[in-house]
């Protein structure tokens, strides 16, 4: 069962400049940064609030590390802006299978490693009214990488 909006992913050309905008404009601070070589992105997670299920909601700022990454291609076509929405779930495997059973294409056969040690998968935007949708199971707090 989906429990929250985990994060909204925003593609950007300059991560440092975009982080500074969100810090200066809204007061959001960086909670976590990392480079995900598999996905070809450098990212910053800005924590918005904690949630009742023990998780949190974030803005995820994504800068491509290479032009051929999914985010790099998306930026070249669309420019900066909202890239995807991610819903939190206690069990990404079960929820991905339940959605797949309803005819929605799940982009990964098995969930992959996401930000802060999470497990993730994506749903095809053509099956989700044009919205790239991510399902996320957060790592247990002791295992989260800051």
Coordinates of C-alpha atoms in Angstrom, one line a residue:
X1 CA 0.0 0.0 0.0
X2 CA 1.3 3.4 -0.9
X3 CA 1.8 5.5 2.2
X4 CA 3.0 9.0 1.2
X5 CA 4.6 11.2 -1.4
X6 CA 8.2 10.2 -0.8
X7 CA 9.7 12.8 -3.1
X8 CA 9.3 14.9 -6.2
X9 CA 12.2 14.6 -8.6
X10 CA 13.3 17.8 -10.3
X11 CA 15.8 17.7 -13.2
X12 CA 18.3 20.5 -13.3
X13 CA 21.4 21.6 -15.3
X14 CA 23.3 22.9 -12.3
X15 CA 22.7 21.1 -9.0
X16 CA 24.6 23.6 -6.8
X17 CA 22.8 26.6 -8.3
X18 CA 19.4 24.8 -7.9
X19 CA 20.1 23.8 -4.3
X20 CA 21.0 27.4 -3.5
X21 CA 17.7 28.6 -5.1
X22 CA 15.6 26.2 -2.9
X23 CA 17.7 27.1 0.2
X24 CA 17.5 30.8 -0.3
X25 CA 13.9 30.9 -1.5
X26 CA 12.2 28.4 0.8
X27 CA 14.8 27.6 3.5
X28 CA 15.1 24.0 2.5
X29 CA 18.4 22.4 3.5
X30 CA 20.3 19.5 2.0
X31 CA 19.6 16.3 3.9
X32 CA 21.6 14.0 1.6
X33 CA 23.8 14.0 -1.5
X34 CA 25.2 11.3 -3.7
X35 CA 26.2 10.3 -7.2
X36 CA 24.3 7.3 -8.6
X37 CA 26.6 6.0 -11.4
X38 CA 24.1 3.4 -12.5
X39 CA 21.5 6.1 -13.2
X40 CA 24.0 8.7 -14.3
X41 CA 23.0 11.4 -11.8
X42 CA 24.3 13.6 -9.1
X43 CA 21.5 14.3 -6.6
X44 CA 20.6 16.3 -3.5
X45 CA 17.7 15.4 -1.3
X46 CA 16.1 18.4 0.4
X47 CA 13.9 17.2 3.4
X48 CA 10.6 18.9 3.5
X49 CA 9.0 17.1 6.5
X50 CA 8.7 13.9 8.4
X51 CA 5.6 11.7 7.9
X52 CA 3.4 9.7 10.2
X53 CA 4.7 6.4 8.9
X54 CA 8.3 7.1 10.0
X55 CA 9.4 8.3 6.5
X56 CA 9.8 11.7 5.1
X57 CA 9.0 13.8 2.1
X58 CA 11.7 15.3 0.0
X59 CA 12.5 17.3 -3.1
X60 CA 15.1 15.3 -5.1
X61 CA 17.2 17.5 -7.3
X62 CA 18.9 15.6 -10.2
X63 CA 21.8 16.8 -12.4
X64 CA 22.9 14.3 -15.0
X65 CA 26.6 13.2 -14.9
X66 CA 26.4 12.1 -18.6
X67 CA 24.3 13.2 -21.6
X68 CA 23.1 9.6 -22.3
X69 CA 21.5 9.1 -18.8
X70 CA 17.7 9.1 -18.6
X71 CA 17.8 12.5 -16.8
X72 CA 20.3 13.9 -19.3
X73 CA 18.1 12.9 -22.2
X74 CA 15.0 14.2 -20.5
X75 CA 16.7 17.6 -19.8
X76 CA 17.8 17.9 -23.5
X77 CA 14.2 17.3 -24.6
X78 CA 12.2 19.2 -21.9
X79 CA 14.5 21.5 -20.0
X80 CA 14.5 21.9 -16.3
X81 CA 11.5 20.9 -14.3
X82 CA 9.5 18.2 -12.6
X83 CA 10.9 14.8 -13.8
X84 CA 8.9 12.4 -11.6
X85 CA 6.8 11.8 -8.5
X86 CA 7.7 9.0 -6.0
X87 CA 5.3 7.3 -3.7
X88 CA 6.6 5.6 -0.5
X89 CA 5.6 2.0 0.2
X90 CA 6.6 -0.5 2.9
X91 CA 7.0 -3.2 0.2
X92 CA 8.1 -2.0 -3.3
X93 CA 8.2 -5.6 -4.5
X94 CA 4.5 -6.3 -3.6
X95 CA 3.2 -3.0 -4.8
X96 CA 5.1 -3.2 -8.1
X97 CA 3.6 -6.6 -8.7
X98 CA 0.1 -5.4 -7.7
X99 CA 0.4 -2.5 -10.2
X100 CA 1.8 -4.8 -12.9
X101 CA -1.3 -7.0 -12.4
X102 CA -3.4 -4.0 -13.2
X103 CA -1.8 -3.6 -16.6
X104 CA 0.8 -0.9 -15.7
X105 CA 4.2 -1.4 -17.1
X106 CA 6.9 -1.6 -14.4
X107 CA 10.2 -0.6 -15.9
X108 CA 12.6 -2.8 -13.8
X109 CA 12.1 -6.6 -13.4
X110 CA 13.6 -6.3 -9.9
X111 CA 13.8 -3.1 -7.8
X112 CA 17.1 -1.3 -7.8
X113 CA 19.1 0.7 -5.3
X114 CA 17.9 4.3 -4.9
X115 CA 18.8 7.3 -2.8
X116 CA 19.9 6.7 0.8
X117 CA 19.9 2.9 0.4
X118 CA 16.3 2.7 -0.7
X119 CA 14.8 0.2 -3.1
X120 CA 13.0 1.6 -6.1
X121 CA 11.3 0.9 -9.3
X122 CA 9.6 3.1 -11.9
X123 CA 6.2 2.9 -13.7
X124 CA 5.9 3.7 -17.4
X125 CA 4.6 7.3 -17.9
X126 CA 2.4 6.3 -20.8
X127 CA 0.5 4.0 -18.4
X128 CA 0.3 6.8 -15.7
X129 CA -1.3 9.7 -17.6
X130 CA 2.1 11.1 -18.7
X131 CA 3.7 11.0 -15.2
X132 CA 6.9 9.1 -14.6
X133 CA 6.1 7.4 -11.3
X134 CA 8.5 5.9 -8.8
X135 CA 7.8 3.4 -6.0
X136 CA 10.2 3.7 -3.0
X137 CA 10.8 1.5 0.0
X138 CA 13.1 3.5 2.3
X139 CA 16.0 1.8 4.0
X140 CA 15.5 1.3 7.7
X141 CA 16.7 4.4 9.6
X142 CA 19.9 2.7 10.9
X143 CA 20.8 1.8 7.3
X144 CA 20.0 5.1 5.6
X145 CA 23.1 6.8 4.1
X146 CA 23.2 10.6 4.7

